Amino acid sequence: MSLFGYPATVTHWHVGGADDWGRPLPPTPTMKSAKVVEEQRLIRNARGEEIQIAYEIHLEGVNAVTFEDYFVYANAIGVEVRCDVAHIEVKKYIGTDDVKKVIVYGRPQNI
């Protein structure tokens, strides 16, 4: 467990879109550099509900993330971890609309 986080290469599996018949397309993987913080705690989501999270994934810059997406990475001891998106937070530079980073709060899933 890392309270301050560590750099990691995460695979962002983006689920989105539909084909010409309206069927959902399979997720597409994208490798991204990120900072991962492994810490269990309670946060409030957009509806004001308290939810338990175990991971924070800090992505620099503008990143399109949806609640159907998931992230896979190898942690500090080499175990592969899958995180489902529980909450998304967008950080901006003060006084502008420029996105500084996107923080994804995730729940653990067994692979």
Tab-separated table of N, CA and C in Angstrom:
chain	number	residue	atom	x	y	z
A	1	MET	N	0.841	-1.167	0.000
A	1	MET	CA	0.000	0.000	0.000
A	1	MET	C	0.890	1.235	0.000
A	2	SER	N	0.547	2.159	-0.833
A	2	SER	CA	1.346	3.370	-0.978
A	2	SER	C	0.478	4.593	-0.714
A	3	LEU	N	0.808	5.345	0.329
A	3	LEU	CA	0.021	6.528	0.652
A	3	LEU	C	0.352	7.715	-0.244
A	4	PHE	N	1.559	7.734	-0.813
A	4	PHE	CA	1.980	8.857	-1.648
A	4	PHE	C	1.934	8.530	-3.127
A	5	GLY	N	1.721	7.297	-3.468
A	5	GLY	CA	1.608	6.886	-4.858
A	5	GLY	C	2.940	6.571	-5.494
A	6	TYR	N	2.875	5.915	-6.626
A	6	TYR	CA	4.057	5.572	-7.387
A	6	TYR	C	3.703	5.609	-8.868
A	7	PRO	N	4.698	5.864	-9.705
A	7	PRO	CA	4.426	5.893	-11.146
A	7	PRO	C	4.139	4.484	-11.666
A	8	ALA	N	3.199	4.395	-12.570
A	8	ALA	CA	2.837	3.109	-13.157
A	8	ALA	C	2.352	3.328	-14.580
A	9	THR	N	2.457	2.285	-15.363
A	9	THR	CA	1.881	2.287	-16.700
A	9	THR	C	0.569	1.525	-16.612
A	10	VAL	N	-0.530	2.208	-16.858
A	10	VAL	CA	-1.848	1.592	-16.757
A	10	VAL	C	-2.408	1.365	-18.162
A	11	THR	N	-3.223	0.340	-18.276
A	11	THR	CA	-3.945	0.085	-19.515
A	11	THR	C	-5.383	0.535	-19.293
A	12	HIS	N	-5.783	1.552	-20.042
A	12	HIS	CA	-7.138	2.102	-19.939
A	12	HIS	C	-7.998	1.383	-20.979
A	13	TRP	N	-8.952	0.593	-20.501
A	13	TRP	CA	-9.880	-0.099	-21.385
A	13	TRP	C	-11.123	0.761	-21.509
A	14	HIS	N	-11.244	1.454	-22.651
A	14	HIS	CA	-12.344	2.389	-22.886
A	14	HIS	C	-13.488	1.669	-23.576
A	15	VAL	N	-14.632	1.655	-22.907
A	15	VAL	CA	-15.840	1.054	-23.460
A	15	VAL	C	-16.685	2.186	-24.023
A	16	GLY	N	-17.002	2.103	-25.273
A	16	GLY	CA	-17.815	3.172	-25.837
A	16	GLY	C	-18.155	2.917	-27.285
A	17	GLY	N	-19.219	3.512	-27.679
A	17	GLY	CA	-19.624	3.429	-29.072
A	17	GLY	C	-20.485	2.218	-29.366
A	18	ALA	N	-21.066	2.260	-30.531
A	18	ALA	CA	-21.901	1.165	-31.009
A	18	ALA	C	-21.683	1.013	-32.506
A	19	ASP	N	-21.935	-0.181	-33.002
A	19	ASP	CA	-21.782	-0.401	-34.435
A	19	ASP	C	-23.035	0.089	-35.163
A	20	ASP	N	-23.120	-0.190	-36.466
A	20	ASP	CA	-24.241	0.290	-37.276
A	20	ASP	C	-25.580	-0.309	-36.848
A	21	TRP	N	-25.534	-1.449	-36.148
A	21	TRP	CA	-26.749	-2.127	-35.719
A	21	TRP	C	-27.125	-1.775	-34.280
A	22	GLY	N	-26.349	-0.890	-33.640
A	22	GLY	CA	-26.657	-0.499	-32.276
A	22	GLY	C	-26.079	-1.397	-31.203
A	23	ARG	N	-25.271	-2.377	-31.616
A	23	ARG	CA	-24.655	-3.279	-30.637
A	23	ARG	C	-23.401	-2.622	-30.073
A	24	PRO	N	-23.114	-2.796	-28.772
A	24	PRO	CA	-21.925	-2.171	-28.179
A	24	PRO	C	-20.644	-2.779	-28.748
A	25	LEU	N	-19.664	-1.916	-28.983
A	25	LEU	CA	-18.370	-2.371	-29.471
A	25	LEU	C	-17.520	-2.866	-28.303
A	26	PRO	N	-16.572	-3.767	-28.549
A	26	PRO	CA	-15.714	-4.241	-27.460
A	26	PRO	C	-14.795	-3.118	-26.976
A	27	PRO	N	-14.320	-3.204	-25.727
A	27	PRO	CA	-13.431	-2.165	-25.198
A	27	PRO	C	-12.112	-2.108	-25.945
A	28	THR	N	-11.545	-0.907	-26.042
A	28	THR	CA	-10.258	-0.727	-26.709
A	28	THR	C	-9.209	-0.324	-25.674
A	29	PRO	N	-8.027	-0.986	-25.709
A	29	PRO	CA	-6.993	-0.671	-24.717
A	29	PRO	C	-6.100	0.493	-25.165
A	30	THR	N	-5.672	1.308	-24.183
A	30	THR	CA	-4.721	2.386	-24.402
A	30	THR	C	-3.758	2.402	-23.226
A	31	MET	N	-2.447	2.381	-23.516
A	31	MET	CA	-1.438	2.438	-22.458
A	31	MET	C	-1.217	3.899	-22.085
A	32	LYS	N	-1.209	4.189	-20.771
A	32	LYS	CA	-1.019	5.553	-20.294
A	32	LYS	C	-0.091	5.558	-19.087
A	33	SER	N	0.665	6.644	-18.942
A	33	SER	CA	1.476	6.847	-17.744
A	33	SER	C	0.601	7.490	-16.685
A	34	ALA	N	0.753	7.033	-15.446
A	34	ALA	CA	-0.091	7.551	-14.375
A	34	ALA	C	0.627	7.443	-13.042
A	35	LYS	N	0.043	8.105	-12.051
A	35	LYS	CA	0.468	7.915	-10.666
A	35	LYS	C	-0.654	7.159	-9.988
A	36	VAL	N	-0.309	6.076	-9.284
A	36	VAL	CA	-1.309	5.253	-8.620
A	36	VAL	C	-1.120	5.343	-7.115
A	37	VAL	N	-2.210	5.613	-6.404
A	37	VAL	CA	-2.211	5.646	-4.942
A	37	VAL	C	-3.122	4.521	-4.473
A	38	GLU	N	-2.570	3.594	-3.710
A	38	GLU	CA	-3.356	2.480	-3.175
A	38	GLU	C	-3.678	2.782	-1.714
A	39	GLU	N	-4.934	3.151	-1.466
A	39	GLU	CA	-5.357	3.498	-0.123
A	39	GLU	C	-6.866	3.312	-0.031
A	40	GLN	N	-7.321	2.541	0.940
A	40	GLN	CA	-8.746	2.355	1.112
A	40	GLN	C	-9.305	3.494	1.953
A	41	ARG	N	-10.390	4.103	1.444
A	41	ARG	CA	-11.028	5.174	2.186
A	41	ARG	C	-12.422	5.421	1.627
A	42	LEU	N	-13.180	6.231	2.343
A	42	LEU	CA	-14.523	6.602	1.915
A	42	LEU	C	-14.487	7.973	1.255
A	43	ILE	N	-15.209	8.108	0.142
A	43	ILE	CA	-15.357	9.404	-0.519
A	43	ILE	C	-16.832	9.603	-0.847
A	44	ARG	N	-17.200	10.818	-1.194
A	44	ARG	CA	-18.569	11.099	-1.637
A	44	ARG	C	-18.587	11.203	-3.155
A	45	ASN	N	-19.526	10.512	-3.768
A	45	ASN	CA	-19.648	10.581	-5.221
A	45	ASN	C	-20.504	11.775	-5.615
A	46	ALA	N	-20.840	11.891	-6.884
A	46	ALA	CA	-21.581	13.048	-7.396
A	46	ALA	C	-22.991	13.134	-6.824
A	47	ARG	N	-23.550	12.012	-6.392
A	47	ARG	CA	-24.895	12.001	-5.810
A	47	ARG	C	-24.881	12.243	-4.306
A	48	GLY	N	-23.692	12.403	-3.713
A	48	GLY	CA	-23.585	12.641	-2.284
A	48	GLY	C	-23.528	11.385	-1.447
A	49	GLU	N	-23.475	10.223	-2.096
A	49	GLU	CA	-23.405	8.956	-1.373
A	49	GLU	C	-21.963	8.659	-0.989
A	50	GLU	N	-21.762	8.028	0.163
A	50	GLU	CA	-20.425	7.609	0.552
A	50	GLU	C	-20.130	6.272	-0.113
A	51	ILE	N	-18.984	6.198	-0.804
A	51	ILE	CA	-18.558	4.957	-1.440
A	51	ILE	C	-17.135	4.647	-0.998
A	52	GLN	N	-16.816	3.363	-0.948
A	52	GLN	CA	-15.471	2.945	-0.557
A	52	GLN	C	-14.635	2.730	-1.806
A	53	ILE	N	-13.446	3.325	-1.810
A	53	ILE	CA	-12.531	3.165	-2.929
A	53	ILE	C	-11.227	2.572	-2.401
A	54	ALA	N	-10.447	2.001	-3.294
A	54	ALA	CA	-9.162	1.416	-2.908
A	54	ALA	C	-8.016	1.991	-3.719
A	55	TYR	N	-8.311	2.656	-4.847
A	55	TYR	CA	-7.263	3.135	-5.736
A	55	TYR	C	-7.586	4.530	-6.253
A	56	GLU	N	-6.549	5.337	-6.412
A	56	GLU	CA	-6.631	6.606	-7.127
A	56	GLU	C	-5.661	6.507	-8.288
A	57	ILE	N	-6.135	6.798	-9.479
A	57	ILE	CA	-5.277	6.797	-10.660
A	57	ILE	C	-5.253	8.230	-11.183
A	58	HIS	N	-4.078	8.872	-11.126
A	58	HIS	CA	-3.908	10.258	-11.554
A	58	HIS	C	-3.390	10.265	-12.989
A	59	LEU	N	-4.199	10.773	-13.924
A	59	LEU	CA	-3.833	10.865	-15.335
A	59	LEU	C	-3.606	12.332	-15.672
A	60	GLU	N	-2.445	12.671	-16.174
A	60	GLU	CA	-2.130	14.057	-16.531
A	60	GLU	C	-2.851	14.455	-17.812
A	61	GLY	N	-3.339	15.687	-17.853
A	61	GLY	CA	-3.962	16.222	-19.061
A	61	GLY	C	-5.406	15.779	-19.233
A	62	VAL	N	-5.922	16.012	-20.427
A	62	VAL	CA	-7.305	15.686	-20.752
A	62	VAL	C	-7.411	14.206	-21.094
A	63	ASN	N	-8.312	13.498	-20.421
A	63	ASN	CA	-8.539	12.077	-20.669
A	63	ASN	C	-10.032	11.803	-20.638
A	64	ALA	N	-10.533	11.123	-21.645
A	64	ALA	CA	-11.952	10.759	-21.690
A	64	ALA	C	-12.137	9.457	-20.921
A	65	VAL	N	-12.838	9.541	-19.797
A	65	VAL	CA	-13.080	8.375	-18.950
A	65	VAL	C	-14.575	8.301	-18.673
A	66	THR	N	-15.148	7.092	-18.791
A	66	THR	CA	-16.556	6.883	-18.473
A	66	THR	C	-16.661	5.861	-17.348
A	67	PHE	N	-17.846	5.724	-16.796
A	67	PHE	CA	-18.042	4.790	-15.691
A	67	PHE	C	-18.056	3.336	-16.155
A	68	GLU	N	-18.150	3.083	-17.445
A	68	GLU	CA	-18.082	1.717	-17.961
A	68	GLU	C	-16.645	1.274	-18.200
A	69	ASP	N	-15.692	2.213	-18.182
A	69	ASP	CA	-14.283	1.895	-18.413
A	69	ASP	C	-13.684	1.162	-17.220
A	70	TYR	N	-12.518	0.567	-17.446
A	70	TYR	CA	-11.756	-0.005	-16.345
A	70	TYR	C	-10.271	0.108	-16.654
A	71	PHE	N	-9.447	-0.005	-15.614
A	71	PHE	CA	-8.000	0.151	-15.713
A	71	PHE	C	-7.321	-1.109	-15.198
A	72	VAL	N	-6.222	-1.505	-15.856
A	72	VAL	CA	-5.430	-2.652	-15.433
A	72	VAL	C	-3.981	-2.201	-15.348
A	73	TYR	N	-3.304	-2.566	-14.252
A	73	TYR	CA	-1.890	-2.239	-14.096
A	73	TYR	C	-1.240	-3.261	-13.178
A	74	ALA	N	0.091	-3.294	-13.196
A	74	ALA	CA	0.858	-4.147	-12.280
A	74	ALA	C	1.311	-3.267	-11.123
A	75	ASN	N	0.991	-3.675	-9.887
A	75	ASN	CA	1.350	-2.850	-8.740
A	75	ASN	C	2.832	-3.019	-8.392
A	76	ALA	N	3.250	-2.436	-7.267
A	76	ALA	CA	4.664	-2.397	-6.895
A	76	ALA	C	5.260	-3.789	-6.667
A	77	ILE	N	4.452	-4.766	-6.302
A	77	ILE	CA	4.986	-6.113	-6.076
A	77	ILE	C	4.717	-7.047	-7.253
A	78	GLY	N	4.223	-6.489	-8.362
A	78	GLY	CA	4.059	-7.256	-9.591
A	78	GLY	C	2.730	-7.954	-9.763
A	79	VAL	N	1.768	-7.696	-8.900
A	79	VAL	CA	0.443	-8.310	-9.018
A	79	VAL	C	-0.417	-7.461	-9.947
A	80	GLU	N	-1.088	-8.116	-10.890
A	80	GLU	CA	-1.946	-7.389	-11.821
A	80	GLU	C	-3.252	-7.019	-11.129
A	81	VAL	N	-3.633	-5.737	-11.221
A	81	VAL	CA	-4.812	-5.201	-10.543
A	81	VAL	C	-5.762	-4.623	-11.583
A	82	ARG	N	-7.049	-4.932	-11.413
A	82	ARG	CA	-8.079	-4.332	-12.272
A	82	ARG	C	-8.947	-3.431	-11.410
A	83	CYS	N	-9.164	-2.202	-11.871
A	83	CYS	CA	-9.977	-1.219	-11.144
A	83	CYS	C	-11.163	-0.809	-11.999
A	84	ASP	N	-12.350	-0.911	-11.428
A	84	ASP	CA	-13.536	-0.358	-12.062
A	84	ASP	C	-13.693	1.078	-11.589
A	85	VAL	N	-14.207	1.940	-12.440
A	85	VAL	CA	-14.347	3.356	-12.115
A	85	VAL	C	-15.527	3.548	-11.162
A	86	ALA	N	-15.248	4.173	-10.003
A	86	ALA	CA	-16.297	4.468	-9.028
A	86	ALA	C	-16.638	5.959	-9.013
A	87	HIS	N	-15.646	6.809	-9.316
A	87	HIS	CA	-15.853	8.260	-9.301
A	87	HIS	C	-14.765	8.901	-10.148
A	88	ILE	N	-15.081	10.011	-10.791
A	88	ILE	CA	-14.131	10.734	-11.642
A	88	ILE	C	-14.068	12.180	-11.169
A	89	GLU	N	-12.854	12.713	-11.055
A	89	GLU	CA	-12.673	14.103	-10.648
A	89	GLU	C	-11.738	14.783	-11.644
A	90	VAL	N	-12.129	15.944	-12.137
A	90	VAL	CA	-11.320	16.693	-13.094
A	90	VAL	C	-10.734	17.901	-12.374
A	91	LYS	N	-9.404	18.013	-12.377
A	91	LYS	CA	-8.714	19.145	-11.757
A	91	LYS	C	-8.317	20.121	-12.858
A	92	LYS	N	-8.599	21.434	-12.633
A	92	LYS	CA	-8.270	22.459	-13.617
A	92	LYS	C	-7.302	23.463	-13.008
A	93	TYR	N	-6.585	24.166	-13.877
A	93	TYR	CA	-5.733	25.257	-13.409
A	93	TYR	C	-6.623	26.384	-12.897
A	94	ILE	N	-6.187	27.073	-11.863
A	94	ILE	CA	-6.993	28.114	-11.230
A	94	ILE	C	-7.325	29.223	-12.233
A	95	GLY	N	-8.592	29.558	-12.339
A	95	GLY	CA	-9.047	30.653	-13.175
A	95	GLY	C	-9.138	30.339	-14.656
A	96	THR	N	-8.947	29.088	-15.043
A	96	THR	CA	-9.026	28.729	-16.462
A	96	THR	C	-9.894	27.490	-16.632
A	97	ASP	N	-10.147	27.137	-17.885
A	97	ASP	CA	-10.835	25.891	-18.194
A	97	ASP	C	-9.865	24.826	-18.677
A	98	ASP	N	-8.564	25.090	-18.538
A	98	ASP	CA	-7.547	24.126	-18.955
A	98	ASP	C	-7.456	23.002	-17.929
A	99	VAL	N	-7.566	21.761	-18.397
A	99	VAL	CA	-7.538	20.604	-17.505
A	99	VAL	C	-6.099	20.273	-17.122
A	100	LYS	N	-5.867	20.181	-15.828
A	100	LYS	CA	-4.549	19.834	-15.307
A	100	LYS	C	-4.393	18.318	-15.257
A	101	LYS	N	-5.358	17.626	-14.643
A	101	LYS	CA	-5.325	16.175	-14.580
A	101	LYS	C	-6.705	15.635	-14.264
A	102	VAL	N	-6.849	14.338	-14.501
A	102	VAL	CA	-8.078	13.618	-14.201
A	102	VAL	C	-7.733	12.570	-13.152
A	103	ILE	N	-8.508	12.555	-12.067
A	103	ILE	CA	-8.294	11.554	-11.026
A	103	ILE	C	-9.446	10.567	-11.102
A	104	VAL	N	-9.098	9.287	-11.243
A	104	VAL	CA	-10.082	8.219	-11.307
A	104	VAL	C	-10.019	7.464	-9.984
A	105	TYR	N	-11.142	7.381	-9.298
A	105	TYR	CA	-11.233	6.618	-8.059
A	105	TYR	C	-11.811	5.261	-8.402
A	106	GLY	N	-11.119	4.201	-7.988
A	106	GLY	CA	-11.527	2.875	-8.421
A	106	GLY	C	-11.769	1.884	-7.314
A	107	ARG	N	-12.602	0.921	-7.646
A	107	ARG	CA	-12.868	-0.232	-6.786
A	107	ARG	C	-12.066	-1.410	-7.334
A	108	PRO	N	-11.561	-2.276	-6.467
A	108	PRO	CA	-10.790	-3.421	-6.947
A	108	PRO	C	-11.698	-4.506	-7.538
A	109	GLN	N	-11.156	-5.204	-8.505
A	109	GLN	CA	-11.813	-6.363	-9.102
A	109	GLN	C	-10.766	-7.461	-9.225
A	110	ASN	N	-11.169	-8.686	-8.977
A	110	ASN	CA	-10.231	-9.812	-9.127
A	110	ASN	C	-10.147	-10.213	-10.591
A	111	ILE	N	-8.942	-10.537	-11.031
A	111	ILE	CA	-8.757	-10.960	-12.427
A	111	ILE	C	-8.566	-12.452	-12.448
